[in-house]
Each structure stands twice: as C-alpha cells, then as structure tokens.
PDB file of C-alpha atoms and ligand atoms in Angstrom:
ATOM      1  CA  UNK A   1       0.813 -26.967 -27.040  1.00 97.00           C
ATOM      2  CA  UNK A   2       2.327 -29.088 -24.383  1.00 97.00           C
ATOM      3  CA  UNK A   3       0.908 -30.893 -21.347  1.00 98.00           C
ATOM      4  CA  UNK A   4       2.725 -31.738 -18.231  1.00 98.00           C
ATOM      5  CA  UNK A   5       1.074 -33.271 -15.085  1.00 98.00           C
ATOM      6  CA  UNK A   6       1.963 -32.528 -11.337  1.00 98.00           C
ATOM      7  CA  UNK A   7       2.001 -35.713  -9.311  1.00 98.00           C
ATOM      8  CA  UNK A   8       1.507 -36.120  -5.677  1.00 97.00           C
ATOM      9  CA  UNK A   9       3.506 -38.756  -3.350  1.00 95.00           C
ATOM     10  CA  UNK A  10       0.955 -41.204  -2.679  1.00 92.00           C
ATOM     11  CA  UNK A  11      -1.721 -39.667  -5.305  1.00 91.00           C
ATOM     12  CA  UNK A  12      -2.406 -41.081  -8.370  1.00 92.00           C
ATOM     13  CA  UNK A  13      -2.571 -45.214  -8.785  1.00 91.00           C
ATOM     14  CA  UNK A  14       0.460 -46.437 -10.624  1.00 91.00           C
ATOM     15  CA  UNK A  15       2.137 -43.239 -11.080  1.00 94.00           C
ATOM     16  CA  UNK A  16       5.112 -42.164  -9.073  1.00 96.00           C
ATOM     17  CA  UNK A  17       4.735 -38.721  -7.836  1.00 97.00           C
ATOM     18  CA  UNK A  18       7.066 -36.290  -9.718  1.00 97.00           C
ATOM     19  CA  UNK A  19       6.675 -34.227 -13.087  1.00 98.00           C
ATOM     20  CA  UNK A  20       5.647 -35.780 -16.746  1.00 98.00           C
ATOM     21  CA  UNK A  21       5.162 -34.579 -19.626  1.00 97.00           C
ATOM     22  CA  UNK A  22       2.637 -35.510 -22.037  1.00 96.00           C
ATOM     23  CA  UNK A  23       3.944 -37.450 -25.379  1.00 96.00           C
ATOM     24  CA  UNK A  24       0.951 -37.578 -27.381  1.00 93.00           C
ATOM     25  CA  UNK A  25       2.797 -39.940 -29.954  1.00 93.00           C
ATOM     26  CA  UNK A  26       2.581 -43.322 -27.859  1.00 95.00           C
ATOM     27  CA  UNK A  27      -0.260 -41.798 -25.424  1.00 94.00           C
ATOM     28  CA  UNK A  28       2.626 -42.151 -23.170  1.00 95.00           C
ATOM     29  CA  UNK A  29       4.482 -39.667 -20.183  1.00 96.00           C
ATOM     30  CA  UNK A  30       8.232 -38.831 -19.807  1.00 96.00           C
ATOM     31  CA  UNK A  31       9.462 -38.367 -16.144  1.00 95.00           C
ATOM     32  CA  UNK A  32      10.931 -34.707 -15.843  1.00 96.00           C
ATOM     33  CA  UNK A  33      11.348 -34.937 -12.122  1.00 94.00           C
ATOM     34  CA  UNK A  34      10.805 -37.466  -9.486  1.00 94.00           C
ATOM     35  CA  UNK A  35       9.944 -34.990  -6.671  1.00 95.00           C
ATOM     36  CA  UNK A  36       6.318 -34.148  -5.183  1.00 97.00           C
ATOM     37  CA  UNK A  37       6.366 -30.471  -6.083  1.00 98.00           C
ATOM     38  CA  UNK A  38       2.949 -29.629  -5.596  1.00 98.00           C
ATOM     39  CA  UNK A  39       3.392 -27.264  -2.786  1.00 98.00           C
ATOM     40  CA  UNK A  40       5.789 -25.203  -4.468  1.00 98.00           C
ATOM     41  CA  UNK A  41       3.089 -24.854  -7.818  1.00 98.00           C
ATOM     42  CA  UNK A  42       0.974 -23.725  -5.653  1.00 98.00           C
ATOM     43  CA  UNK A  43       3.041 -21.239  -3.815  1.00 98.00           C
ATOM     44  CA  UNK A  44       4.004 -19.977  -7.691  1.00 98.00           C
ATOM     45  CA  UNK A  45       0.495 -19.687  -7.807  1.00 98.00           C
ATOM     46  CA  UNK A  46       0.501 -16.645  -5.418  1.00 98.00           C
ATOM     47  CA  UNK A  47       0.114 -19.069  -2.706  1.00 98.00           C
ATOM     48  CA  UNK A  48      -3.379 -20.776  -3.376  1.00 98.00           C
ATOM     49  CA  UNK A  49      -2.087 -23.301  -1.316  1.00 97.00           C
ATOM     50  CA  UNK A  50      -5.691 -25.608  -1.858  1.00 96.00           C
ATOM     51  CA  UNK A  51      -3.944 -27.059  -5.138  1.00 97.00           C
ATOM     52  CA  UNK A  52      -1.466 -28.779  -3.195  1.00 97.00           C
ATOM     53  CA  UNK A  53      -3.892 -31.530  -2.102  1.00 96.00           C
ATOM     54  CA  UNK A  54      -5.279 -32.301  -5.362  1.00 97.00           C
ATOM     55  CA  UNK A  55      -3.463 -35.234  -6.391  1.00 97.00           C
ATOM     56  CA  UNK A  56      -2.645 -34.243  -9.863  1.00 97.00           C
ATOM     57  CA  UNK A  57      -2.129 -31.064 -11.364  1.00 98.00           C
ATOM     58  CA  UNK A  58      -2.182 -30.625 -15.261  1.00 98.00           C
ATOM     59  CA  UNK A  59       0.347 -27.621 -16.824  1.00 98.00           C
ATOM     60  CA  UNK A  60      -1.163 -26.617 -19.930  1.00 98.00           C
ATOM     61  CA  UNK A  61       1.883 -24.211 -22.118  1.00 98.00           C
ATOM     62  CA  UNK A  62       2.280 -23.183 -25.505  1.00 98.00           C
ATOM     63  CA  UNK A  63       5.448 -22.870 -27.607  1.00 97.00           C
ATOM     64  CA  UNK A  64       3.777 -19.725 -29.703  1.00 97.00           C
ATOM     65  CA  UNK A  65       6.676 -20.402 -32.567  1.00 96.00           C
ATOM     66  CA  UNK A  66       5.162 -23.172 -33.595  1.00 96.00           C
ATOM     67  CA  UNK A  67       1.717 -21.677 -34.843  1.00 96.00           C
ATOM     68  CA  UNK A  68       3.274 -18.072 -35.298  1.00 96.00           C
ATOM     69  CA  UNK A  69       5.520 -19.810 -38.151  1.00 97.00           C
ATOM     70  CA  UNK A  70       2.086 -20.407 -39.838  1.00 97.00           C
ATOM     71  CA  UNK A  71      -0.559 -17.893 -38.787  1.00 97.00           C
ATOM     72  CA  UNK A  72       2.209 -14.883 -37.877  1.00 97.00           C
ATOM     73  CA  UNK A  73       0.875 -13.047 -34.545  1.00 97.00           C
ATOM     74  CA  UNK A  74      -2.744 -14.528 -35.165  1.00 98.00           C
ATOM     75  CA  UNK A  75      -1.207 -17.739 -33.836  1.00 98.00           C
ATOM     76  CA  UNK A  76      -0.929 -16.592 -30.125  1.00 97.00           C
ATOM     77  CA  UNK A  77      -4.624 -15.867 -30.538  1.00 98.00           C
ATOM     78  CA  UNK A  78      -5.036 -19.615 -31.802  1.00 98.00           C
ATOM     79  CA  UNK A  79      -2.651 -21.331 -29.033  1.00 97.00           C
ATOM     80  CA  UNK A  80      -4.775 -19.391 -26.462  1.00 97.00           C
ATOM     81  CA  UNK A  81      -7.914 -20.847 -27.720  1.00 98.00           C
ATOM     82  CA  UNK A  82      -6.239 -24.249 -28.166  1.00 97.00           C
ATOM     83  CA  UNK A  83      -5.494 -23.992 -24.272  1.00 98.00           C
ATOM     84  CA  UNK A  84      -9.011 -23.295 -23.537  1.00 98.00           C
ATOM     85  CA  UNK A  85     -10.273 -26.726 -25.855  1.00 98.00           C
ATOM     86  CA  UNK A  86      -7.724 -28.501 -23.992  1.00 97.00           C
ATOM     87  CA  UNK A  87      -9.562 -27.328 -20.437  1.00 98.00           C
ATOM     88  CA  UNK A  88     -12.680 -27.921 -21.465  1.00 98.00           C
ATOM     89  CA  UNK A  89     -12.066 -31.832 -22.802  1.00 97.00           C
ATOM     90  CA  UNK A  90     -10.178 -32.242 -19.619  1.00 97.00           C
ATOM     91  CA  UNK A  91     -13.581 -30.911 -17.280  1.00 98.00           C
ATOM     92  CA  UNK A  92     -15.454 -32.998 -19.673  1.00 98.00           C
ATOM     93  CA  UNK A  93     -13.145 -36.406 -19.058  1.00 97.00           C
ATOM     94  CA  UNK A  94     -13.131 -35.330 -15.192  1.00 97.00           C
ATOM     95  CA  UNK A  95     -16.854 -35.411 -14.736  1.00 97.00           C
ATOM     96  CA  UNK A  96     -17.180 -38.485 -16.740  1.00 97.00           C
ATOM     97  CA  UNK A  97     -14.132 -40.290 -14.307  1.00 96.00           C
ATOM     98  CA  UNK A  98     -16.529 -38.600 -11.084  1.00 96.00           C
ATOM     99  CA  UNK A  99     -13.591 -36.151 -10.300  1.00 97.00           C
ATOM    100  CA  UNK A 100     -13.206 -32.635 -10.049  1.00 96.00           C
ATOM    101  CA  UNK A 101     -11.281 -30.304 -11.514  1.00 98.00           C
ATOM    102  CA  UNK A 102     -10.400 -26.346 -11.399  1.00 97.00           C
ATOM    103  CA  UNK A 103      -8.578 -23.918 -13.544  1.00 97.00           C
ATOM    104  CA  UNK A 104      -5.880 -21.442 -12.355  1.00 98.00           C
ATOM    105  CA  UNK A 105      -4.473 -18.448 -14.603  1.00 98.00           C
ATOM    106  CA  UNK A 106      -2.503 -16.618 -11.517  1.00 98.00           C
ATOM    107  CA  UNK A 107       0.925 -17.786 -10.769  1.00 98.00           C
ATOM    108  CA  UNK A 108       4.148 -16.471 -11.915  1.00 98.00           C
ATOM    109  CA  UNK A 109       5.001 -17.530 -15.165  1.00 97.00           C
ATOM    110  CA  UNK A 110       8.948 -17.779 -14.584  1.00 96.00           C
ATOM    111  CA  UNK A 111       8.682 -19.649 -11.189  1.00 97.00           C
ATOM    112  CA  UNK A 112       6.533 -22.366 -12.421  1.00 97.00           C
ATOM    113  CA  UNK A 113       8.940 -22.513 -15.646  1.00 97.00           C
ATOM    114  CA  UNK A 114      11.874 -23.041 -12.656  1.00 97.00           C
ATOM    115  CA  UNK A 115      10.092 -26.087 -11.069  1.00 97.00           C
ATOM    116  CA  UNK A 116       8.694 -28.127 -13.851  1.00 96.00           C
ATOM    117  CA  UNK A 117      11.915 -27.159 -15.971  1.00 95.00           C
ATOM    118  CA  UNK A 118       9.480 -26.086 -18.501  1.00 94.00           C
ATOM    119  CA  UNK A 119      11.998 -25.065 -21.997  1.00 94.00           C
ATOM    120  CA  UNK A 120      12.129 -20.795 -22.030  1.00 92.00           C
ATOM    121  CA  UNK A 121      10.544 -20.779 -25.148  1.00 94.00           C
ATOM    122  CA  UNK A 122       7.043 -21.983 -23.853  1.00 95.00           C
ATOM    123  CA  UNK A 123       4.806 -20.189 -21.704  1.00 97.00           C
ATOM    124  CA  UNK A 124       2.541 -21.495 -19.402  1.00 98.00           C
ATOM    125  CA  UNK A 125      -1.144 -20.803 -19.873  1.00 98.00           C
ATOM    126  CA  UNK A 126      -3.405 -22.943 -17.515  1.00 98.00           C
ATOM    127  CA  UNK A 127      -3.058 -24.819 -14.777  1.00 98.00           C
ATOM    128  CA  UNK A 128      -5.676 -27.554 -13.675  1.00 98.00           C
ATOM    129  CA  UNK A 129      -5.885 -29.237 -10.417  1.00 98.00           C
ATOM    130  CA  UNK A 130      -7.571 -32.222 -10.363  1.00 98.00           C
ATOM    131  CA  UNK A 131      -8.871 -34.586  -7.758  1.00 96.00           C
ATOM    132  CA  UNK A 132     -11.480 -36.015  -5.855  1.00 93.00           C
ATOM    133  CA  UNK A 133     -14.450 -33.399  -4.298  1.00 88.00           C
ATOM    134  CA  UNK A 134     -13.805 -32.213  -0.723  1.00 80.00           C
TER     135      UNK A 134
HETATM  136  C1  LIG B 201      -8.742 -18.571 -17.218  1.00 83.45           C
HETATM  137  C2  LIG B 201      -9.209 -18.686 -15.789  1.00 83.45           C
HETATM  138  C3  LIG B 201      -8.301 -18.556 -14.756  1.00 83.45           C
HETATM  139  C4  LIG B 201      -8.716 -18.706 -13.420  1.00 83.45           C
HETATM  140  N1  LIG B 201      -7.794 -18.615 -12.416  1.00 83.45           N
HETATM  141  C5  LIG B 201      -8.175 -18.835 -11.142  1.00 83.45           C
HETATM  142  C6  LIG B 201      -7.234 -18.814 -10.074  1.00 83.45           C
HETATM  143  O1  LIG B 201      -6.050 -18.602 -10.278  1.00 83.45           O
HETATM  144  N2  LIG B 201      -7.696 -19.086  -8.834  1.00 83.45           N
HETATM  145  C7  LIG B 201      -9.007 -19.378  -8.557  1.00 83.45           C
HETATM  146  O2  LIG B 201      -9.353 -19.621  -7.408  1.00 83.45           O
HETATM  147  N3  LIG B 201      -9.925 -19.394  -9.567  1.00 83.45           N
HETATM  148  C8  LIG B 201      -9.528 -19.131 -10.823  1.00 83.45           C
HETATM  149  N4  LIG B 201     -10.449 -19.181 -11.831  1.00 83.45           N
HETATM  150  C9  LIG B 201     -11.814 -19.625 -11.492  1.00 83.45           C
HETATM  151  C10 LIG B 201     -12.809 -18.487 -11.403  1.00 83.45           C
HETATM  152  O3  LIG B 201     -12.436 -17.615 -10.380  1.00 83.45           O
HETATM  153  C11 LIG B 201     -14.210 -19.068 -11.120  1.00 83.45           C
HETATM  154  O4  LIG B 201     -14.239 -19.622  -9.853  1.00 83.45           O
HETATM  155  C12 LIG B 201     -14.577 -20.121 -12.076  1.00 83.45           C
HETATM  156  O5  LIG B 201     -14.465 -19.619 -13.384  1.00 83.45           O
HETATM  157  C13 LIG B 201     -16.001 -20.667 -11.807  1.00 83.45           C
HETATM  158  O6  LIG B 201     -16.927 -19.660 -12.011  1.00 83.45           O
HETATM  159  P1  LIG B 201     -18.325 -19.666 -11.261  1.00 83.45           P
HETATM  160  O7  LIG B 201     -18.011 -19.375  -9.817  1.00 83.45           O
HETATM  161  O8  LIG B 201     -19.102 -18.582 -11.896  1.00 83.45           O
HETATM  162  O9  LIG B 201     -18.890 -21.028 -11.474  1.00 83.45           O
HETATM  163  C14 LIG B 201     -10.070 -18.990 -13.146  1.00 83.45           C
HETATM  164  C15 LIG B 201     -10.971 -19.119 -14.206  1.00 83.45           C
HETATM  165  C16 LIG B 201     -10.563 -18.959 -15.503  1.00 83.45           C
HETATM  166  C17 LIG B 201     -11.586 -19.109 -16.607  1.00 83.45           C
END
C-alpha cells in the first residue's frame, strides 16, 4: 500500500501545498509536486467538485505485486481490505483531531494516476478528503 496526500495552497499548517507521498520509514513525506491540484482530483473524481475545499486529500493505492508475490490472486483481496483498515484508522485519527473526513471510490483511475504521477503499476483505491466541518 502507498499513501499520498493532496495539499491545498494555504491549507494545512507547515505544509506547502503540492503532492507527498507517505514514507512510513522516518514517519516522513516526499514532495512529488509543488502545485495545488485539488481541483483537478476532484474533477477526476467525475467532478465532485466539494473535495476541492477540503484542505487535504489522502490517495490511498496498492501495488497488488507486492502481496500477489505471496498470497497469488488472494492478495488483491488482502490489499483491498488493507485499504479499508487504512480508512478506518484515518476516520478514527480525524475524529480524535475534531476534523472530518469522507471517502470517495468514483474517479477515473488513469487521470488521477496522471496528476499525482502515481507509478503504472499501482492502482488507486480510496480517496479521503479531509478537513474541517462545513
Ligand atoms: C468505498 C466507498 C466509496 C464511496 N465513494 C463515494 C463517492 O465517490 N462520492 C460520495 O459522495 N460518497 C461516496 N461514498 C460515501 C457513501 O455514498 C455514503 O455517503 C457514506 O458511506 C456514508 O453513509 P451513510 O450516509 O449511510 O452514513 C463512498 C463510500 C464508500 C464506502
């Protein structure tokens, strides 16, 4: 699994807005882009244009190879369940930080790949916008 987060100009204290992705050794984010794309995720995301104001926006994608090398075509099953934990600990650390968050599953899976230059060989599962409530 890999995790990238969506930044907004102006959005998120101490981060510049642009793309990251998620090193988990370190606890620590790599810049992919420097660029405020949240409007264009959410026109990949058949135009739900309401995730452009959250200030953050968390990718969730899988790289299937490396499960399927262990657990053959059971692994997609795992990775998708993976996805789902990683969701559900990300509600759970939004509640407890007072924000909101929501879960998408419709955009189109090669334009989002485009704008975060996500590598071919994952596919994007979730996306989660997160922010303060309305
Ligand atoms: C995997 C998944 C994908 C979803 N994708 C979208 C989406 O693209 N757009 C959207 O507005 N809601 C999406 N939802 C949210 C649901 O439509 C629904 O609002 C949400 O699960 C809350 O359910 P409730 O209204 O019963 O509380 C998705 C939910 C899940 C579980």
């Amino acid at each position: 699994m890999d995790v990238y987060a969506v930044v907004g100009r102006s959005s998120v204290e101490q981060i510049e807005a642009g793309v990251y992705h998620y090193e988990p050794n370190g606890h620590a984010l790599t810049y992919i882009t420097k660029k405020d794309v949240r409007d264009r995720v959410a026109k990949a995301s058949l135009s739900q244009m309401w995730m452009a104001h959250a200030p953050l926006n968390i990718v969730i994608t899988a790289e299937y190879s490396r499960i399927t090398v262990k657990y053959k075509e059971r692994g997609i099953r795992y990775a998708m369940i993976e996805a789902g934990h990683i969701a559900q600990n990300l509600f759970l650390q939004a509640e407890a930080l007072g924000l909101k968050a929501s879960i998408v599953g419709a955009f189109h899976d090669n334009e989002l790949i485009e704008i975060l230059k996500i590598p071919r060989t994952h596919e994007p599962l979730l996306i989660m916008p997160i922010g303060y409530a309305a």
